């Protein structure tokens, strides 16, 4: 695993133990230790680990003394068997601070238009070497886990980092480089380092997903030859002759009607007989009369 520790970082004993665990893993991943995000880099995060399957934020806590026993997370503070767990920085809750760091990382990437995916978080408890704390892994809620790991007992941490996010390998080298630039990882990883560590050059096609191949050009549709009429059947021939006969009979009937109308009209219009005309007598011409004065009817 590729580990990048910020220059000038003052690591605690537990953080140094955590870095040694990561460097011993043959797993593919980029672990950025002592990352500063938030407004003007005011939020200090112990570690951000990017693997081909996702991203997780780590809150690292060591022990003030050697403690062994059964880890109980249902009480405040946490307990190792019957005694309170004497953790570093006991004034702050490990899970509360982890949730704040997870939110800061997700917000930083989203504001830079980077898709963070499902950001997980883990509290890594690093006991003194030789101490035995069980269970080695406990899920507080989905996406938030508590792991117990040191150099002598780091199997559970390795299993978590190799498969904490189920799914396809969605973080190729270029995407990791972009996320590292947004988070201000120092020193920044190079593309050659990530490829040598095992990151994919490009995002592989998920299992079951078929990349659509370009469709070949559609061949032109062959033109269908003109349909040649076949020989007429007897029924078709009889129908054709019937239509001809009907047309001829219709024409003969029309001609007969026209001829009958013409003959009848010519018989009614004969010459008027002589001597039957009536002469109106003309009125007689007026005659002048000599009348004397006051003569009646004159």
Coordinates of C-alpha atoms in Angstrom, one line a residue:
X1 CA 0.0 0.0 0.0
X2 CA 1.2 3.5 -0.9
X3 CA 1.5 5.7 2.2
X4 CA 1.9 9.5 2.1
X5 CA 2.6 11.3 5.4
X6 CA 2.3 15.0 5.4
X7 CA 5.7 16.7 5.8
X8 CA 6.2 18.0 9.3
X9 CA 3.4 15.9 10.7
X10 CA 3.8 15.1 14.4
X11 CA 2.5 11.6 14.7
X12 CA 1.5 9.9 17.9
X13 CA 2.7 6.5 18.8
X14 CA -0.6 5.0 17.8
X15 CA -0.4 6.8 14.4
X16 CA 3.1 5.6 13.8
X17 CA 2.0 2.1 14.6
X18 CA -0.9 2.5 12.1
X19 CA 1.5 3.7 9.4
X20 CA 3.7 0.6 9.9
X21 CA 0.6 -1.6 9.6
X22 CA -0.4 0.0 6.3
X23 CA 3.1 -0.2 4.8
X24 CA 3.3 -3.9 5.5
X25 CA 0.1 -4.6 3.5
X26 CA 0.5 -5.8 -0.1
X27 CA -3.0 -4.4 -0.8
X28 CA -3.7 -1.7 -3.4
X29 CA -4.4 1.6 -1.9
X30 CA -3.3 5.2 -1.1
X31 CA -3.2 6.2 2.6
X32 CA -2.8 9.9 3.2
X33 CA -1.8 10.5 6.8
X34 CA -2.4 13.9 8.6
X35 CA -4.8 15.5 6.0
X36 CA -6.1 19.0 6.6
X37 CA -9.4 20.0 5.0
X38 CA -12.3 22.4 5.9
X39 CA -12.1 26.1 5.9
X40 CA -8.4 27.1 5.5
X41 CA -7.4 23.6 6.4
X42 CA -8.7 23.8 10.0
X43 CA -10.1 20.3 10.1
X44 CA -7.2 17.8 10.8
X45 CA -7.9 14.2 9.8
X46 CA -5.8 11.4 11.0
X47 CA -5.9 9.4 7.7
X48 CA -7.8 9.1 4.5
X49 CA -7.5 5.8 2.7
X50 CA -8.5 5.4 -1.0
X51 CA -8.7 1.9 -2.5
X52 CA -10.0 0.8 -5.9
X53 CA -13.3 0.1 -4.3
X54 CA -14.0 3.2 -2.3
X55 CA -12.8 5.8 0.3
X56 CA -12.7 5.6 4.1
X57 CA -11.7 8.1 6.8
X58 CA -9.8 6.8 9.9
X59 CA -9.8 8.2 13.4
X60 CA -6.8 6.7 15.3
X61 CA -6.8 6.3 19.1
X62 CA -4.1 4.7 21.2
X63 CA -4.1 3.5 24.8
X64 CA -2.6 5.3 27.7
X65 CA -1.6 2.0 29.3
X66 CA -1.6 -1.7 28.5
X67 CA -5.2 -3.0 28.6
X68 CA -6.5 -6.4 27.6
X69 CA -10.0 -7.8 27.7
X70 CA -13.5 -7.5 26.1
X71 CA -14.3 -4.3 24.3
X72 CA -17.7 -2.8 25.2
X73 CA -19.0 0.1 23.1
X74 CA -22.4 0.3 24.7
X75 CA -21.2 2.5 27.5
X76 CA -19.8 6.0 27.8
X77 CA -16.8 5.9 28.1
X78 CA -16.0 2.7 26.3
X79 CA -14.8 -0.1 28.6
X80 CA -12.3 -2.9 28.4
X81 CA -13.9 -5.7 30.4
X82 CA -14.7 -3.9 33.7
X83 CA -12.4 -1.0 33.4
X84 CA -12.9 2.2 31.3
X85 CA -10.8 2.2 28.2
X86 CA -8.0 4.7 28.7
X87 CA -7.8 6.2 25.2
X88 CA -5.7 9.1 23.9
X89 CA -7.7 12.4 23.8
X90 CA -10.4 11.0 26.1
X91 CA -12.1 14.4 26.2
X92 CA -13.7 13.9 22.7
X93 CA -15.9 11.0 21.6
X94 CA -14.1 9.0 18.8
X95 CA -17.3 8.4 16.9
X96 CA -18.4 12.0 17.1
X97 CA -15.1 13.3 15.8
X98 CA -15.0 10.6 13.1
X99 CA -18.5 11.6 11.8
X100 CA -17.3 15.2 11.6
X101 CA -14.2 14.2 9.6
X102 CA -16.3 12.0 7.2
X103 CA -18.7 15.0 6.6
X104 CA -15.7 17.3 6.0
X105 CA -14.1 15.0 3.4
X106 CA -17.4 14.4 1.5
X107 CA -18.2 18.1 1.5
X108 CA -14.7 19.0 0.2
X109 CA -15.0 16.6 -2.7
X110 CA -18.5 17.5 -3.6
X111 CA -17.7 21.2 -3.6
X112 CA -14.9 20.5 -6.1
X113 CA -17.4 18.6 -8.3
X114 CA -15.9 15.3 -7.4
X115 CA -18.1 12.3 -6.7
X116 CA -16.9 10.8 -3.4
X117 CA -19.2 7.8 -3.6
X118 CA -20.0 6.2 -0.2
X119 CA -17.5 7.6 2.3
X120 CA -17.0 5.2 5.2
X121 CA -15.4 5.8 8.5
X122 CA -13.5 3.7 11.0
X123 CA -12.1 4.2 14.5
X124 CA -8.8 2.3 14.8
X125 CA -7.9 1.4 18.3
X126 CA -4.2 0.7 18.7
X127 CA -3.5 -1.2 21.9
X128 CA 0.0 -1.6 23.3
X129 CA 2.0 -4.4 21.7
X130 CA 1.3 -7.7 23.5
X131 CA -2.2 -6.6 24.7
X132 CA -5.2 -8.5 23.4
X133 CA -8.5 -6.6 22.9
X134 CA -11.6 -8.4 21.4
X135 CA -13.7 -8.3 19.4
X136 CA -11.3 -7.0 16.8
X137 CA -14.2 -5.4 14.7
X138 CA -17.5 -3.9 15.7
X139 CA -20.0 -2.1 13.5
X140 CA -21.6 0.8 15.3
X141 CA -24.0 1.6 12.4
X142 CA -23.8 1.2 8.6
X143 CA -20.6 2.8 7.4
X144 CA -19.1 3.4 10.8
X145 CA -16.9 0.6 12.3
X146 CA -14.4 0.2 15.2
X147 CA -11.3 -1.9 14.6
X148 CA -8.6 -3.1 16.9
X149 CA -5.2 -3.3 15.3
X150 CA -1.4 -3.1 15.9
X151 CA 1.6 -4.5 14.2
X152 CA 1.2 -7.8 16.0
X153 CA -2.5 -8.2 15.2
X154 CA -3.4 -6.3 12.0
X155 CA -5.4 -9.0 10.1
X156 CA -8.8 -7.4 10.7
X157 CA -7.7 -4.0 9.6
X158 CA -6.3 -5.5 6.3
X159 CA -9.5 -7.3 5.6
X160 CA -11.5 -4.1 6.2
X161 CA -9.3 -2.0 3.9
X162 CA -9.4 -4.6 1.1
X163 CA -13.2 -5.0 1.1
X164 CA -14.9 -2.3 3.2
X165 CA -16.9 -1.1 0.2
X166 CA -18.6 -3.8 -1.8
X167 CA -18.9 -3.1 -5.5
X168 CA -16.9 -2.6 -8.6
X169 CA -13.4 -1.1 -8.8
X170 CA -14.7 2.5 -9.3
X171 CA -11.5 4.4 -8.4
X172 CA -8.9 4.3 -11.2
X173 CA -5.6 6.2 -11.0
X174 CA -6.8 9.4 -12.5
X175 CA -9.8 9.7 -10.1
X176 CA -7.5 9.1 -7.1
X177 CA -5.1 11.8 -8.3
X178 CA -8.0 14.3 -8.6
X179 CA -9.3 13.4 -5.1
X180 CA -5.8 13.8 -3.6
X181 CA -5.4 17.2 -5.2
X182 CA -8.8 18.4 -3.8
X183 CA -7.9 17.0 -0.3
X184 CA -4.4 18.6 -0.4
X185 CA -2.6 15.3 0.1
X186 CA 1.1 16.0 0.6
X187 CA 3.3 14.9 -1.0
X188 CA 0.9 14.3 -4.0
X189 CA 0.9 10.8 -5.5
X190 CA 2.1 10.4 -9.1
X191 CA 0.2 8.4 -11.7
X192 CA 3.2 6.0 -12.1
X193 CA 3.1 5.3 -8.3
X194 CA -0.6 4.5 -8.4
X195 CA -0.3 2.2 -11.4
X196 CA 2.6 0.4 -9.9
X197 CA 0.7 0.0 -6.6
X198 CA -2.2 -1.8 -8.5
X199 CA -4.7 0.9 -9.4
X200 CA -6.4 0.6 -12.7
X201 CA -5.5 2.9 -15.5
X202 CA -9.1 3.3 -16.5
X203 CA -12.3 2.2 -14.8
X204 CA -13.0 -1.4 -15.7
X205 CA -16.3 -2.5 -17.1
X206 CA -18.4 -3.9 -14.2
X207 CA -19.2 -7.6 -14.3
X208 CA -22.5 -8.2 -16.1
X209 CA -22.4 -4.8 -17.8
X210 CA -21.8 -5.1 -21.5
X211 CA -20.3 -2.2 -23.4
X212 CA -22.5 -1.4 -26.4
X213 CA -20.7 -1.9 -29.6
X214 CA -21.4 0.4 -32.5
X215 CA -24.1 -0.9 -34.8
X216 CA -23.1 -1.7 -38.3
X217 CA -24.7 0.4 -41.0
X218 CA -28.0 -0.9 -42.1
X219 CA -27.9 -2.4 -45.6
X220 CA -30.2 -0.8 -48.1
X221 CA -33.5 -2.5 -48.5
X222 CA -33.7 -4.3 -51.9
X223 CA -36.4 -3.0 -54.2
X224 CA -39.2 -5.4 -54.8
X225 CA -39.9 -6.1 -58.5
X226 CA -43.2 -4.9 -59.9
X227 CA -45.8 -7.5 -59.5
X228 CA -46.8 -8.9 -62.9
X229 CA -50.5 -9.7 -63.2
X230 CA -51.3 -13.3 -63.5
X231 CA -53.8 -14.9 -65.9
X232 CA -57.4 -14.1 -65.3
X233 CA -59.6 -16.7 -63.8
X234 CA -63.0 -17.7 -65.2
X235 CA -64.8 -15.7 -62.6
X236 CA -62.9 -12.6 -63.5
X237 CA -63.5 -13.1 -67.2
X238 CA -67.3 -13.6 -66.6
X239 CA -67.4 -10.5 -64.5
X240 CA -65.6 -8.4 -67.2
X241 CA -68.0 -9.6 -70.0
X242 CA -71.0 -9.0 -67.7
X243 CA -69.9 -5.4 -67.2
X244 CA -69.5 -4.9 -71.0
X245 CA -73.0 -6.3 -71.6
X246 CA -74.6 -4.0 -69.0
X247 CA -72.8 -1.0 -70.5
X248 CA -74.0 -1.8 -74.0
X249 CA -77.6 -2.4 -72.9
X250 CA -77.5 0.9 -70.9
X251 CA -76.4 2.8 -74.0
X252 CA -79.1 1.2 -76.2
X253 CA -81.8 2.2 -73.6
X254 CA -80.5 5.8 -73.6
X255 CA -80.6 6.0 -77.4
X256 CA -84.1 4.6 -77.5
X257 CA -85.4 7.1 -75.0
X258 CA -83.8 10.0 -76.9
X259 CA -85.3 8.8 -80.2
X260 CA -88.8 8.4 -78.7
X261 CA -88.7 12.0 -77.2
X262 CA -87.6 13.4 -80.6
X263 CA -90.4 11.6 -82.5
X264 CA -93.2 12.6 -80.1
X265 CA -92.1 16.2 -80.1
X266 CA -92.1 16.5 -83.9
X267 CA -95.8 15.2 -84.2
X268 CA -97.3 17.9 -82.0
X269 CA -95.9 20.9 -83.9
X270 CA -97.9 20.6 -87.4
X271 CA -99.0 23.7 -89.6
X272 CA -102.1 25.7 -88.5
X273 CA -105.2 25.1 -90.8
X274 CA -106.3 27.9 -93.2
X275 CA -109.5 29.9 -92.4
X276 CA -109.5 29.3 -88.7
X277 CA -107.8 32.6 -87.9
X278 CA -109.9 35.3 -86.2
X279 CA -109.7 38.9 -87.6
X280 CA -110.4 41.8 -85.2
X281 CA -112.5 44.5 -87.0
X282 CA -111.0 47.9 -87.1
X283 CA -113.0 50.9 -85.6
X284 CA -114.9 53.2 -88.1
X285 CA -113.2 56.4 -88.9
X286 CA -114.4 59.4 -87.0
X287 CA -116.9 61.8 -88.8
X288 CA -117.3 65.5 -88.1
X289 CA -120.7 66.9 -87.0
X290 CA -122.0 70.4 -86.9
X291 CA -123.5 71.3 -83.6
X292 CA -125.2 74.4 -82.4
X293 CA -124.7 75.8 -78.9
X294 CA -126.2 73.8 -76.0
X295 CA -127.1 70.9 -78.2
X296 CA -127.1 67.7 -76.2
X297 CA -125.0 64.7 -77.1
X298 CA -122.8 66.8 -79.3

